[in-house]
Structure formats: structure tokens, C-alpha cells
CSV table of C-alpha atoms and ligand atoms in Angstrom, one decimal:
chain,number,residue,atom,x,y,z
A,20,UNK,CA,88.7,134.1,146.5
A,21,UNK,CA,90.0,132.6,142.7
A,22,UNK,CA,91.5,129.0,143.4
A,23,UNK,CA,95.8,130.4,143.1
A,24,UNK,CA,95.0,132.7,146.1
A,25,UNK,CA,94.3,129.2,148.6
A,26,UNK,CA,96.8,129.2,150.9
A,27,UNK,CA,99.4,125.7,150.3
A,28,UNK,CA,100.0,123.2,153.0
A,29,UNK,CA,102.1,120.1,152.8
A,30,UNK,CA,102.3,117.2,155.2
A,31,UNK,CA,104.5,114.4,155.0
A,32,UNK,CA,103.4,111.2,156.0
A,33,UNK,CA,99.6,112.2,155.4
A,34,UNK,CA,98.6,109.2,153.9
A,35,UNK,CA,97.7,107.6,157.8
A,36,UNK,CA,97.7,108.7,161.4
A,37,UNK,CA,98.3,111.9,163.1
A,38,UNK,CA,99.7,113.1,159.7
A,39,UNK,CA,96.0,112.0,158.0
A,40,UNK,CA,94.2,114.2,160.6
A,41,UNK,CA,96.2,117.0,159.9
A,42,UNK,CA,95.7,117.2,156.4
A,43,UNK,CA,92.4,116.6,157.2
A,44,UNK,CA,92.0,119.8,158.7
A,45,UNK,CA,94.1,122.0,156.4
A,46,UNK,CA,92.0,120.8,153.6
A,47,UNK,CA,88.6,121.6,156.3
A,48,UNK,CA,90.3,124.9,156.3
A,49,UNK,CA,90.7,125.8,152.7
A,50,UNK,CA,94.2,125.0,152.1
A,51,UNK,CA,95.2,123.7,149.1
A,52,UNK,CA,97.3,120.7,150.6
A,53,UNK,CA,100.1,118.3,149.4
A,54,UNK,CA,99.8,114.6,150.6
A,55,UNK,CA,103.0,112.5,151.0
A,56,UNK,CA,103.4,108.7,151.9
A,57,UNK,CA,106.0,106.0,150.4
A,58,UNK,CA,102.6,103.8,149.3
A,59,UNK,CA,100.5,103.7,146.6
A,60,UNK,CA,97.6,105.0,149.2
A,61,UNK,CA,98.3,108.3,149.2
A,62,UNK,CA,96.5,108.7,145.9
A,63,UNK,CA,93.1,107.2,147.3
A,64,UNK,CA,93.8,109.1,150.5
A,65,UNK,CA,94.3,112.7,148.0
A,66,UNK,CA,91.2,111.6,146.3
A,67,UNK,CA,89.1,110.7,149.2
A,68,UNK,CA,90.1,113.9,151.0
A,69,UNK,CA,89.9,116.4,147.9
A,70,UNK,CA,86.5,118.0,146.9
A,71,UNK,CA,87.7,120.1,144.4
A,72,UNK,CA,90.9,118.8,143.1
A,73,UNK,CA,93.4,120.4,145.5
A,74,UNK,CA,94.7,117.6,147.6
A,75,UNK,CA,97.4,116.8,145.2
A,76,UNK,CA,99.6,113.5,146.4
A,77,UNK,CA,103.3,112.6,146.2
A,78,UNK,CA,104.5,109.0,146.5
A,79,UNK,CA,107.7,109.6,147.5
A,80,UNK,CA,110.7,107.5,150.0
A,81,UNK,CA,112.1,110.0,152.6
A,82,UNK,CA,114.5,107.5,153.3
A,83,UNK,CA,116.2,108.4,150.3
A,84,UNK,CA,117.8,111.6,149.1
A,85,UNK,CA,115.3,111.5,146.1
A,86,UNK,CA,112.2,110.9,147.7
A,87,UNK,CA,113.2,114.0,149.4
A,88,UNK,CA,113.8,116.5,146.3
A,89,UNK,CA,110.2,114.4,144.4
A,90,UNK,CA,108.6,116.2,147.5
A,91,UNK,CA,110.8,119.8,147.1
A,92,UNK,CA,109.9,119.3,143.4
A,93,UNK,CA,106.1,119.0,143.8
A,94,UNK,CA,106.1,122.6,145.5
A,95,UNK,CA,108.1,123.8,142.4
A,96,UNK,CA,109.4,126.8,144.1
A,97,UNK,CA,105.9,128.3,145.9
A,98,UNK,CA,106.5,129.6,149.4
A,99,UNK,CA,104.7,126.7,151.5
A,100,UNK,CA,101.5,128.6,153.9
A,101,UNK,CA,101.9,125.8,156.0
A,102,UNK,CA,105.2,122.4,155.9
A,103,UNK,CA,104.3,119.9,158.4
A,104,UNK,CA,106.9,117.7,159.3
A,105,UNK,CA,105.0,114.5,160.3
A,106,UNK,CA,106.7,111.3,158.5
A,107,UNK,CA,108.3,108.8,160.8
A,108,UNK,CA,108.8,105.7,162.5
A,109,UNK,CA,109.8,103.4,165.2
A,110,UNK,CA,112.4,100.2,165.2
A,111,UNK,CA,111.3,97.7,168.1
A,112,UNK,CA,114.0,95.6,169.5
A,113,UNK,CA,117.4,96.0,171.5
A,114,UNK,CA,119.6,98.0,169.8
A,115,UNK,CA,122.0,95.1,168.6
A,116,UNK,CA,119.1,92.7,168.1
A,117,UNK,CA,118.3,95.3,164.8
A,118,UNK,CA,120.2,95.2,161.8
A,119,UNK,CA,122.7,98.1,161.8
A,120,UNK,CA,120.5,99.1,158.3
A,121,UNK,CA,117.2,99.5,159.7
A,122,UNK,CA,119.0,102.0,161.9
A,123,UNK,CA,120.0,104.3,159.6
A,124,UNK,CA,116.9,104.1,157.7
A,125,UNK,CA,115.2,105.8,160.6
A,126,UNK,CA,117.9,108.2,161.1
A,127,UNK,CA,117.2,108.8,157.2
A,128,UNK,CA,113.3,109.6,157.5
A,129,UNK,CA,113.3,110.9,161.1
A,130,UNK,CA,116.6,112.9,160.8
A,131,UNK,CA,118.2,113.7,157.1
A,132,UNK,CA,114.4,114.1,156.0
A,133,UNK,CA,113.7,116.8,158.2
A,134,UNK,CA,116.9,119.1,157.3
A,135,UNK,CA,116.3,118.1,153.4
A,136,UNK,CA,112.9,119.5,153.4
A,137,UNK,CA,113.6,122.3,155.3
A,138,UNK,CA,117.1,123.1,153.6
A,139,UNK,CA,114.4,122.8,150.6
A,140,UNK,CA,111.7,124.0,151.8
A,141,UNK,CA,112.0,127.1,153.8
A,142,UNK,CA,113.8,129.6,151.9
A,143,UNK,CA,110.4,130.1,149.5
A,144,UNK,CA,108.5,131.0,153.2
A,145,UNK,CA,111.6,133.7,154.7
A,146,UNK,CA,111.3,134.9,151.4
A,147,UNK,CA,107.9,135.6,150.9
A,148,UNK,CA,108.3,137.0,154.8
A,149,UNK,CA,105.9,134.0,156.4
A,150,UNK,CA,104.5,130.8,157.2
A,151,UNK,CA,104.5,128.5,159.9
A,152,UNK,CA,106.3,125.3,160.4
A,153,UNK,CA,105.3,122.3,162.1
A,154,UNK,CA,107.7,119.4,163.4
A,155,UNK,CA,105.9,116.5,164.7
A,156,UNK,CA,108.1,115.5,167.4
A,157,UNK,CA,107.4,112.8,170.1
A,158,UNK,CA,107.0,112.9,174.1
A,159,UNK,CA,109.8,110.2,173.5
A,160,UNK,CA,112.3,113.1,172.9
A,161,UNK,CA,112.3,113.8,176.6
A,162,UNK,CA,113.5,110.6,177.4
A,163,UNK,CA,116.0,107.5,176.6
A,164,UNK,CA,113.8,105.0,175.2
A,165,UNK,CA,115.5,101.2,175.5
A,166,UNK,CA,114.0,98.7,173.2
A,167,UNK,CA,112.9,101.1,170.8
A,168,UNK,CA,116.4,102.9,170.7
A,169,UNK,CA,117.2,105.4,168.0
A,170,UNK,CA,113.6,106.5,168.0
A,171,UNK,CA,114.0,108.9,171.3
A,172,UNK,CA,117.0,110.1,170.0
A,173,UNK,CA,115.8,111.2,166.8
A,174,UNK,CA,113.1,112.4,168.3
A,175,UNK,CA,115.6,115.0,170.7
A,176,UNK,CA,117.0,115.5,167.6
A,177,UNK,CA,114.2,117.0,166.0
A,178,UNK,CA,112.8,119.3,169.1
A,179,UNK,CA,116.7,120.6,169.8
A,180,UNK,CA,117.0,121.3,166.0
A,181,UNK,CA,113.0,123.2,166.0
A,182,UNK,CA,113.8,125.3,168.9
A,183,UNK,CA,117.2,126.2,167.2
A,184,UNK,CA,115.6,127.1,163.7
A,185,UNK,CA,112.7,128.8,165.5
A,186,UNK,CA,115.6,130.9,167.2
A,187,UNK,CA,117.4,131.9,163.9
A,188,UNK,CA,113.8,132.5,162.2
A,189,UNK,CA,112.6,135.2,164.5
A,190,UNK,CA,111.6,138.0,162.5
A,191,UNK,CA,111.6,136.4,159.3
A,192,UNK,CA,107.8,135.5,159.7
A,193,UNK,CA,108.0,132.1,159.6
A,194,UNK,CA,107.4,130.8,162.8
A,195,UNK,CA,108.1,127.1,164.1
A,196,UNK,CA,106.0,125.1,166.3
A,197,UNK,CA,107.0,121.7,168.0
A,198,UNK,CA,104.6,118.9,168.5
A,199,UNK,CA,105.2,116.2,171.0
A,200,UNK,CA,102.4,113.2,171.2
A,201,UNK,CA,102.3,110.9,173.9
A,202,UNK,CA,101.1,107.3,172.8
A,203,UNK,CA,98.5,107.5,169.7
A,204,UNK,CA,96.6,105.3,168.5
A,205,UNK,CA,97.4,104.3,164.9
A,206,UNK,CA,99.2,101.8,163.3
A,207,UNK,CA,103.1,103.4,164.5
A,208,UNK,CA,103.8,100.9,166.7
A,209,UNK,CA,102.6,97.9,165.0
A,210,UNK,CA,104.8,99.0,161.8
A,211,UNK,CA,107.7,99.2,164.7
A,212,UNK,CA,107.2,95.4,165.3
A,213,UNK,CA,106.3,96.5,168.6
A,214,UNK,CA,102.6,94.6,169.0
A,215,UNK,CA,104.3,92.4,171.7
A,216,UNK,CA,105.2,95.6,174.2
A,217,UNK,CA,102.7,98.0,176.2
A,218,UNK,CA,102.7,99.9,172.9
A,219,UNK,CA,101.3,97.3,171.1
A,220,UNK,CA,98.1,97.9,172.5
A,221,UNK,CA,96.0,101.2,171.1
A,222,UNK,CA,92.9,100.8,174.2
A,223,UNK,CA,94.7,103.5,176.2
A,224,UNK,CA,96.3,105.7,173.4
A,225,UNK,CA,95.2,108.9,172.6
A,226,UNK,CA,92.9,109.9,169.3
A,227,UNK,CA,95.3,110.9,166.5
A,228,UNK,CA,92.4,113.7,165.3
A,229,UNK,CA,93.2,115.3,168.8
A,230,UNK,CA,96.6,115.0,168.4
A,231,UNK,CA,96.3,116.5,165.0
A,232,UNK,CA,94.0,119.4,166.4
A,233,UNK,CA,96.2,120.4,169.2
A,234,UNK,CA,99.3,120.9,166.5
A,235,UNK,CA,96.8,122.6,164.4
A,236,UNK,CA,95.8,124.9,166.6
A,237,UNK,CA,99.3,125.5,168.1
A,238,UNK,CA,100.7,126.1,164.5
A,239,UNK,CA,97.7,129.0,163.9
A,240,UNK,CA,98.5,130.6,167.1
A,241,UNK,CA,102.2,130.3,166.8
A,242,UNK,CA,102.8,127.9,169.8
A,243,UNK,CA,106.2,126.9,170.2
A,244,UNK,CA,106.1,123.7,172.0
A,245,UNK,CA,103.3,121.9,172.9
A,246,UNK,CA,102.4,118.1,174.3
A,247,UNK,CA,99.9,116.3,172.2
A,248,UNK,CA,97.3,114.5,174.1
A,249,UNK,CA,94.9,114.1,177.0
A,250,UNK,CA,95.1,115.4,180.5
A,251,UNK,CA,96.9,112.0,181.7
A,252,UNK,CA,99.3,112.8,178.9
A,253,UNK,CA,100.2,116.3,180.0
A,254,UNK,CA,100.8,115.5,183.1
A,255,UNK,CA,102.8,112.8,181.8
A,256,UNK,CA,105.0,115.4,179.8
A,257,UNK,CA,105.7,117.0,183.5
A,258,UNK,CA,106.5,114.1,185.4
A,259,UNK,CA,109.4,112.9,182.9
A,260,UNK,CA,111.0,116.6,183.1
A,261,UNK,CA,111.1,116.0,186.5
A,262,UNK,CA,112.9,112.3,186.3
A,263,UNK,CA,116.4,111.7,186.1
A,264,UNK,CA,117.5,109.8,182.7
A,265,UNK,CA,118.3,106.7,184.6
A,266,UNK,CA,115.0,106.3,186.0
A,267,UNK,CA,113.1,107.4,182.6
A,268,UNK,CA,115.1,104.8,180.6
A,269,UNK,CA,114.2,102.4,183.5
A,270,UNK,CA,110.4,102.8,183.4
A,271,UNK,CA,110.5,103.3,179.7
A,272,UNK,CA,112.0,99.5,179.2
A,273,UNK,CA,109.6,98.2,181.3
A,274,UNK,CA,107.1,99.5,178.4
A,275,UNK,CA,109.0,98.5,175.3
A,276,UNK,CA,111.2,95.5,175.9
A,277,UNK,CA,109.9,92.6,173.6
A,278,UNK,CA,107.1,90.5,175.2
A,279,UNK,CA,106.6,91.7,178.8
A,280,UNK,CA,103.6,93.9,178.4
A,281,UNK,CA,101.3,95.9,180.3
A,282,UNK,CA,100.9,93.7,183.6
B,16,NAP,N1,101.7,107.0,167.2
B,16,NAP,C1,102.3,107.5,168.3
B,16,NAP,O1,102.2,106.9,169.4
B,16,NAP,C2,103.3,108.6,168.2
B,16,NAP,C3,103.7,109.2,169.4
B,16,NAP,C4,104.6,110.3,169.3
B,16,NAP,C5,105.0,110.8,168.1
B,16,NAP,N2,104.6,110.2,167.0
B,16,NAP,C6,105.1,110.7,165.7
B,16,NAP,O2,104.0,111.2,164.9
B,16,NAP,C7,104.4,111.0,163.5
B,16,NAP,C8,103.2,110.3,162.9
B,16,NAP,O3,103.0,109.1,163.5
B,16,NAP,P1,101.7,108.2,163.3
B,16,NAP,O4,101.5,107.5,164.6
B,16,NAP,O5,100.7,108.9,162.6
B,16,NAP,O6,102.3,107.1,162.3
B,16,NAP,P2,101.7,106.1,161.2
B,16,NAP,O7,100.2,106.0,161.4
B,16,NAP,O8,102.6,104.9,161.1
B,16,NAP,O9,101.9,107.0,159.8
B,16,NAP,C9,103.2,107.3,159.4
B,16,NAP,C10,103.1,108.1,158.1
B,16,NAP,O10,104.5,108.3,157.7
B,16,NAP,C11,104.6,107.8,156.4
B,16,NAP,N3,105.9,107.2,156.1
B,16,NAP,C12,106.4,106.1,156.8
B,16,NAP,N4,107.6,105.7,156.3
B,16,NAP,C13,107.8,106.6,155.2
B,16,NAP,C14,108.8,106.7,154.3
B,16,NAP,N5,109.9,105.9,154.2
B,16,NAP,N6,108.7,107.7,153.3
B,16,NAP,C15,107.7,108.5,153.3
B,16,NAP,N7,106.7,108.5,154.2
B,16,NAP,C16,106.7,107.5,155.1
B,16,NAP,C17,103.5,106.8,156.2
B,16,NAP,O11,103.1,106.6,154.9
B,16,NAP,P3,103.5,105.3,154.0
B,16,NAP,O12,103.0,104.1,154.8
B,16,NAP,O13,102.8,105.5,152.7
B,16,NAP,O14,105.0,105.3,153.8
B,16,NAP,C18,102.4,107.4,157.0
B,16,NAP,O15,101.7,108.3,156.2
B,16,NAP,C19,105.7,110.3,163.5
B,16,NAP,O16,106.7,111.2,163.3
B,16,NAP,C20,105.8,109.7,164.9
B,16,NAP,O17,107.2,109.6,165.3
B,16,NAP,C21,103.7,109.1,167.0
């Protein structure tokens, strides 16, 4: 196979995380594969991952419009194998304890990002007749999520607007597949400001290469919805769509409210 025939991946926020693993294992797999973060890192992280000179990296802000179309523009126009929706983030704090800015920078990356890249993105795949997408949701879309407020909703966001687009995609060939992780160990919630909660605590989160290869392996089989993690973690998945909201946000506070942790 000459090098143009490799199929192309891209995952945002690759340059750490659940987002790291995955690229990991599209580049394990013979993809040729775009790397995204807002740091300088990615390049290191394209070189250390690249072999053969196709992990290329984009340093790009998907908090802004722009950083959007720098990725769009680093595809220039070829239909995208695999698009892997991973970059986002967390805001710890009470809702009005959190500048009203920070806000809407995470409605930015974990919201206007998504429909920019696929707006983008997607029309290259349906046209070409396939690919698979891959939104990297969270088990926090299933439930309110005090002290860490916009982050759920985003996140229900995200898995409404996937199982919509899957919906209007059938029979194009391009096929969508929703990841949720439970708690993961890798640097999320520290950036969140949230090392004083439960969360701040990675001993009892799961592996982010699991993570990774459960959404890998749900995105090659054409999965539609899947829960990222160990057993515990499934079975937390059922349990929440079995609470009422009032009770979730209740037991979800008692996690993320600022300095009363795990005991
Ligand atoms: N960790 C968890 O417990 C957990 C649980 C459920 C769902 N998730 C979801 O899984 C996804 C990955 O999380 P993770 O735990 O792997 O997070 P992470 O380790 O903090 O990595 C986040 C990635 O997103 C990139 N990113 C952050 N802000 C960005 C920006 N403004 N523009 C472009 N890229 C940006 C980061 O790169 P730069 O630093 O270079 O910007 C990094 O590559 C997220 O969508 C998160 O919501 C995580």
C-alpha cells in the first residue's frame, strides 16, 4: 500500500489523555493521523508518536472560531477515515463563583467546536460515501453536575446532538459513535481546578488507554453509544439512568463541591 492510500484520522485534543490514547492507536493501526492541542506539545507529541512522518500536528484554540477552520484547513478538503471529537474541559466551582467568561469558553470548545468541525468536516466523508465519527462525550451527560456546572450540560449537548446526526446520517456511510467515560485518570480535572473535590484524586479513575480502546473499538464496529470504563463504571452508567435528576445532582455535589472530598 503507497503512503496516499493510508486511511486519515484526526483527533482533537490528542496532545494528552484519552485523546493521546486514541491517536495512539490510529497511528498503531496505519492511519495517517492529525494531532490537535492549543500547546506547543503537540509537536513533540506528533514527533514522538510518528515513525514515518505521518502524525502531522495542529496547534490550534477551539475556543475560537479560527482555531476551528486552522484544524478544517489542515485536512484541506480530504474526506476524513476517521474525526474524533475528543477536546474539552471542565470549570470547577459554583456556577456564580466562575467568571461568566470562563463559561462561555467551555461552551466554545465543548459546544461551538463540535458543530464547527463537523459543519467542516463531514461533508468530505457523506461525499466520499463513509467514515466514522467519534464524539467523546462524558458519563456526566446523564446527569446535572453541581459544582462543575456547564460541563454536564455540554456534555448532554454533545450525546443529544450525536444521536441526532447519527439519525440524519443513516445511509450516507458515515456512521457516528458516542463515547461516554466515567472518571479517568489524566490531568482533566486538575486543569478544572478541581484537585480539592473527589475528582481531584486519579487512585480510583479508570486508565485513559482503556477508555481510548473501548471508543476504538466501538468506532470500528459502528457502536452507537457506549460507556467508557471498568465494570464498576458500567454499572455506574445503569444506576444514574435509573435516578431521578434531583437525587443525581444530589450525589453528584457531594463529589464536586470545593473542599469536601472523598470521606
Ligand atoms: N478525564 C475524565 O475523567 C473524563 C471523563 C469523561 C469525559 N471526559 C472527556 O474526555 C475528553 C478528553 O479528556 P481528558 O481527560 O483526556 O482531558 P485532558 O487530559 O485534559 O486532555 C484534554 C485535551 O484537550 C486539549 N484542549 C484543551 N483545551 C483546548 C483548547 N482550548 N483548544 C484545543 N485543544 C484543547 C488539550 O490540549 P492542550 O493542552 O494542548 O490545549 C488536551 O489534548 C474531554 O472531552 C472530556 O470532557 C473526560
Amino acid at each position: 500500500m503507497g503512503e496516499q492510500e493510508k486511511p486519515l484520522a484526526l483527533v482533537t485534543g490528542s496532545s494528552a489523555g484519552i485523546g493521546l490514547e486514541l491517536a495512539r492507536l490510529f497511528v498503531a493501526d496505519g492511519f495517517e493521523t492529525i494531532v490537535c492541542g492549543s500547546n506547543p506539545k503537540v509537536h513533540s507529541v506528533a514527533e514522538q508518536l510518528s515513525t514515518d512522518g505521518s502524525v502531522v500536528a495542529v496547534q490550534s484554540d477551539l475556543t475560537t472560531a479560527e482555531g476551528a477552520e486552522e484544524v478544517i484547513s489542515a485536512v484541506d478538503g480530504r474526506p476524513l477515515d476517521a474525526l474524533v471529537l475528543n477536546a474539552g474541559i471542565a470549570i470547577g466551582g459554583a456556577f456564580l463563583d466562575v467568571p461568566l467568561d470562563r463559561h462561555l469558553q467551555l461552551v466554545e470548545i465543548n459546544i461551538n467546536s463540535t458543530l464547527r468541525l463537523c459543519h467542516g468536516l463531514l461533508p468530505a466523508m457523506i461525499a466520499r460515501g463513509r467514515g466514522k465519527l467519534l464524539l467523546v462525550s462524558s458519563l456526566s451527560a446523564i446527569t446535572p453536575t453541581p459544582y462543575e456546572s456547564i460541563y454536564g450540560p455540554s456534555k448532554s449537548f454533545m450525546t443529544s446532538f450525536g444521536h441526532g446526526l447519527r439519525e440524519e446520517l443513516r445511509g450516507t456511510g458515515v456512521e457516528v459513535t458516542i463515547l461516554h467515560p466515567g472518571a479517568t485518570a489524566t490531568d482533566f480535572h486538575i486543569r478544572a481546578g478541581m484537585g480539592s473535590t473527589r475528582f481531584g484524586d486519579n487512585s480510583w479513575k479508570n486508565d485513559p488507554a482503556e477508555v481510548a480502546r473501548q471508543g476504538y473499538e466501538a468506532l470500528k464496529s459502528g457502536v452507537t453509544s457506549l460507556v467508557g470504563g471498568d465494570e464498576e463504571t458500567q454499572a455506574a452508567g445503569r444506576e444514574l439512568r435509573a435516578m431521578n435528576d434531583e437525587d443525581k445532582a444530589r450525589r453528584q455535589a457531594a463529589m464536586s463541591r470545593p473542599d469536601r472530598s472523598s470521606s
